[in-house]
């Protein structure tokens, strides 16, 4: 795997003049390792507060850009819009990508899966919450 990544970074470095901006994301931090010998001029923005909302939607963005979806979903689920937003905050607004942990964002994937099928996703969330609660209950109360 590391050989493939090294080859990938070598291609990027070779063609660096053609790249104005390149965004690479993943779940593991690789900088300062031998993988980057080929690509040694990276700017690591992983935990910068300036970019904390780059990979998700803020609460304000959800209300601004998804207002029509919030309205129709609240009607489908027979919940008022503020209650729906609070539930969405509870389930999807916990991603934090900056070191101060003051800014959280909604998972784009989760929201985009939720709005087309709110009744199905709502049931799934309820089942997941019940399963998680049952798991924790059994951990803290072995008699169950």
mmCIF file of C-alpha atoms in Angstrom:
data_model
loop_
_atom_site.group_PDB
_atom_site.id
_atom_site.type_symbol
_atom_site.label_atom_id
_atom_site.label_comp_id
_atom_site.label_asym_id
_atom_site.label_seq_id
_atom_site.Cartn_x
_atom_site.Cartn_y
_atom_site.Cartn_z
ATOM 1 C CA UNK A 1 0.000 0.000 0.000
ATOM 2 C CA UNK A 2 2.715 2.484 0.916
ATOM 3 C CA UNK A 3 4.477 1.826 -2.410
ATOM 4 C CA UNK A 4 1.273 2.676 -4.303
ATOM 5 C CA UNK A 5 0.806 5.876 -2.307
ATOM 6 C CA UNK A 6 4.445 6.850 -2.879
ATOM 7 C CA UNK A 7 3.943 6.351 -6.613
ATOM 8 C CA UNK A 8 0.757 8.420 -6.487
ATOM 9 C CA UNK A 9 2.507 11.284 -4.669
ATOM 10 C CA UNK A 10 5.425 11.117 -7.124
ATOM 11 C CA UNK A 11 2.993 11.684 -10.009
ATOM 12 C CA UNK A 12 1.506 14.650 -8.190
ATOM 13 C CA UNK A 13 4.907 16.163 -7.541
ATOM 14 C CA UNK A 14 6.014 15.647 -11.131
ATOM 15 C CA UNK A 15 2.885 17.422 -12.375
ATOM 16 C CA UNK A 16 2.839 20.063 -9.639
ATOM 17 C CA UNK A 17 2.933 22.981 -12.074
ATOM 18 C CA UNK A 18 -0.420 21.884 -13.492
ATOM 19 C CA UNK A 19 -2.026 21.737 -10.046
ATOM 20 C CA UNK A 20 -3.263 24.952 -8.509
ATOM 21 C CA UNK A 21 -5.004 23.275 -5.595
ATOM 22 C CA UNK A 22 -5.285 19.654 -4.535
ATOM 23 C CA UNK A 23 -7.372 18.349 -1.678
ATOM 24 C CA UNK A 24 -6.607 14.867 -0.374
ATOM 25 C CA UNK A 25 -8.701 13.398 2.396
ATOM 26 C CA UNK A 26 -8.682 10.180 4.335
ATOM 27 C CA UNK A 27 -9.011 8.766 7.801
ATOM 28 C CA UNK A 28 -5.338 8.368 8.659
ATOM 29 C CA UNK A 29 -2.776 11.100 9.057
ATOM 30 C CA UNK A 30 0.239 10.277 6.893
ATOM 31 C CA UNK A 31 2.329 13.428 6.846
ATOM 32 C CA UNK A 32 5.799 13.308 8.344
ATOM 33 C CA UNK A 33 6.205 9.734 7.130
ATOM 34 C CA UNK A 34 8.286 8.204 4.398
ATOM 35 C CA UNK A 35 5.229 8.231 2.115
ATOM 36 C CA UNK A 36 5.690 11.959 1.671
ATOM 37 C CA UNK A 37 9.311 11.872 0.589
ATOM 38 C CA UNK A 38 7.981 12.330 -2.932
ATOM 39 C CA UNK A 39 5.597 15.094 -1.948
ATOM 40 C CA UNK A 40 7.271 17.201 0.711
ATOM 41 C CA UNK A 41 5.562 20.554 0.306
ATOM 42 C CA UNK A 42 2.151 19.784 1.791
ATOM 43 C CA UNK A 43 0.113 22.168 3.890
ATOM 44 C CA UNK A 44 -1.681 20.144 6.520
ATOM 45 C CA UNK A 45 -5.019 21.842 7.297
ATOM 46 C CA UNK A 46 -6.418 18.865 9.221
ATOM 47 C CA UNK A 47 -7.284 20.646 12.461
ATOM 48 C CA UNK A 48 -7.293 24.273 11.397
ATOM 49 C CA UNK A 49 -10.357 26.224 12.612
ATOM 50 C CA UNK A 50 -10.302 28.077 9.270
ATOM 51 C CA UNK A 51 -11.287 24.861 7.500
ATOM 52 C CA UNK A 52 -13.406 23.182 10.179
ATOM 53 C CA UNK A 53 -16.634 23.397 8.165
ATOM 54 C CA UNK A 54 -15.113 22.346 4.867
ATOM 55 C CA UNK A 55 -16.361 18.754 4.980
ATOM 56 C CA UNK A 56 -19.916 19.184 6.169
ATOM 57 C CA UNK A 57 -22.856 21.536 6.494
ATOM 58 C CA UNK A 58 -23.186 23.992 9.369
ATOM 59 C CA UNK A 59 -26.576 24.413 11.041
ATOM 60 C CA UNK A 60 -27.025 27.729 9.228
ATOM 61 C CA UNK A 61 -26.229 26.118 5.864
ATOM 62 C CA UNK A 62 -28.728 23.315 6.475
ATOM 63 C CA UNK A 63 -31.474 25.816 7.243
ATOM 64 C CA UNK A 64 -30.528 28.047 4.304
ATOM 65 C CA UNK A 65 -29.940 25.466 1.563
ATOM 66 C CA UNK A 66 -32.257 22.681 2.705
ATOM 67 C CA UNK A 67 -35.207 24.801 3.857
ATOM 68 C CA UNK A 68 -37.625 23.252 1.359
ATOM 69 C CA UNK A 69 -36.525 19.748 2.351
ATOM 70 C CA UNK A 70 -36.907 20.615 6.036
ATOM 71 C CA UNK A 71 -40.415 21.900 5.369
ATOM 72 C CA UNK A 72 -41.584 18.886 3.353
ATOM 73 C CA UNK A 73 -39.895 16.425 5.712
ATOM 74 C CA UNK A 74 -41.517 18.013 8.747
ATOM 75 C CA UNK A 75 -44.899 17.537 7.044
ATOM 76 C CA UNK A 76 -44.154 13.905 6.123
ATOM 77 C CA UNK A 77 -43.030 13.094 9.666
ATOM 78 C CA UNK A 78 -45.753 15.263 11.205
ATOM 79 C CA UNK A 79 -43.265 17.208 13.306
ATOM 80 C CA UNK A 80 -42.835 20.906 13.531
ATOM 81 C CA UNK A 81 -39.758 22.219 11.790
ATOM 82 C CA UNK A 82 -37.849 23.293 14.956
ATOM 83 C CA UNK A 83 -38.339 19.799 16.451
ATOM 84 C CA UNK A 84 -37.100 18.196 13.229
ATOM 85 C CA UNK A 85 -34.007 20.420 13.203
ATOM 86 C CA UNK A 86 -33.286 19.486 16.826
ATOM 87 C CA UNK A 87 -33.510 15.792 15.957
ATOM 88 C CA UNK A 88 -31.241 16.255 12.969
ATOM 89 C CA UNK A 89 -28.777 18.063 15.226
ATOM 90 C CA UNK A 90 -28.857 15.137 17.631
ATOM 91 C CA UNK A 91 -28.230 12.478 14.987
ATOM 92 C CA UNK A 92 -26.147 14.128 12.264
ATOM 93 C CA UNK A 93 -24.420 17.224 13.676
ATOM 94 C CA UNK A 94 -21.490 15.905 15.603
ATOM 95 C CA UNK A 95 -18.612 15.895 13.185
ATOM 96 C CA UNK A 96 -15.731 18.082 14.255
ATOM 97 C CA UNK A 97 -12.700 18.716 12.084
ATOM 98 C CA UNK A 98 -10.839 21.399 13.972
ATOM 99 C CA UNK A 99 -8.760 21.553 17.121
ATOM 100 C CA UNK A 100 -10.886 23.975 19.149
ATOM 101 C CA UNK A 101 -13.937 21.664 18.867
ATOM 102 C CA UNK A 102 -16.188 24.732 18.771
ATOM 103 C CA UNK A 103 -17.542 24.111 15.309
ATOM 104 C CA UNK A 104 -19.467 20.991 14.359
ATOM 105 C CA UNK A 105 -20.953 20.102 11.010
ATOM 106 C CA UNK A 106 -23.680 17.838 9.699
ATOM 107 C CA UNK A 107 -22.619 14.770 7.793
ATOM 108 C CA UNK A 108 -23.447 15.529 4.133
ATOM 109 C CA UNK A 109 -23.898 11.845 3.314
ATOM 110 C CA UNK A 110 -26.332 11.303 6.183
ATOM 111 C CA UNK A 111 -28.456 14.342 5.331
ATOM 112 C CA UNK A 112 -28.597 13.448 1.653
ATOM 113 C CA UNK A 113 -29.726 9.929 2.549
ATOM 114 C CA UNK A 114 -32.289 11.217 5.064
ATOM 115 C CA UNK A 115 -34.258 13.772 3.035
ATOM 116 C CA UNK A 116 -35.448 11.473 0.196
ATOM 117 C CA UNK A 117 -36.650 8.754 2.620
ATOM 118 C CA UNK A 118 -37.309 10.408 5.978
ATOM 119 C CA UNK A 119 -39.761 7.795 7.293
ATOM 120 C CA UNK A 120 -37.407 4.888 6.568
ATOM 121 C CA UNK A 121 -34.366 6.669 7.946
ATOM 122 C CA UNK A 122 -36.278 7.828 11.034
ATOM 123 C CA UNK A 123 -37.276 4.224 11.806
ATOM 124 C CA UNK A 124 -33.683 3.089 11.286
ATOM 125 C CA UNK A 125 -32.422 5.792 13.650
ATOM 126 C CA UNK A 126 -34.941 4.697 16.256
ATOM 127 C CA UNK A 127 -33.887 1.058 15.924
ATOM 128 C CA UNK A 128 -30.199 1.994 16.111
ATOM 129 C CA UNK A 129 -30.788 4.148 19.186
ATOM 130 C CA UNK A 130 -32.708 1.318 20.877
ATOM 131 C CA UNK A 131 -29.951 -1.179 20.047
ATOM 132 C CA UNK A 132 -27.249 1.137 21.370
ATOM 133 C CA UNK A 133 -29.223 1.769 24.543
ATOM 134 C CA UNK A 134 -29.712 -1.980 25.039
ATOM 135 C CA UNK A 135 -25.988 -2.616 24.569
ATOM 136 C CA UNK A 136 -25.026 0.036 27.107
ATOM 137 C CA UNK A 137 -27.686 -1.160 29.548
ATOM 138 C CA UNK A 138 -26.312 -4.702 29.434
ATOM 139 C CA UNK A 139 -22.764 -3.416 29.904
ATOM 140 C CA UNK A 140 -23.648 -1.417 32.988
ATOM 141 C CA UNK A 141 -26.247 -3.843 34.345
ATOM 142 C CA UNK A 142 -25.068 -7.443 33.812
ATOM 143 C CA UNK A 143 -28.348 -8.763 35.267
ATOM 144 C CA UNK A 144 -30.182 -7.797 32.066
#
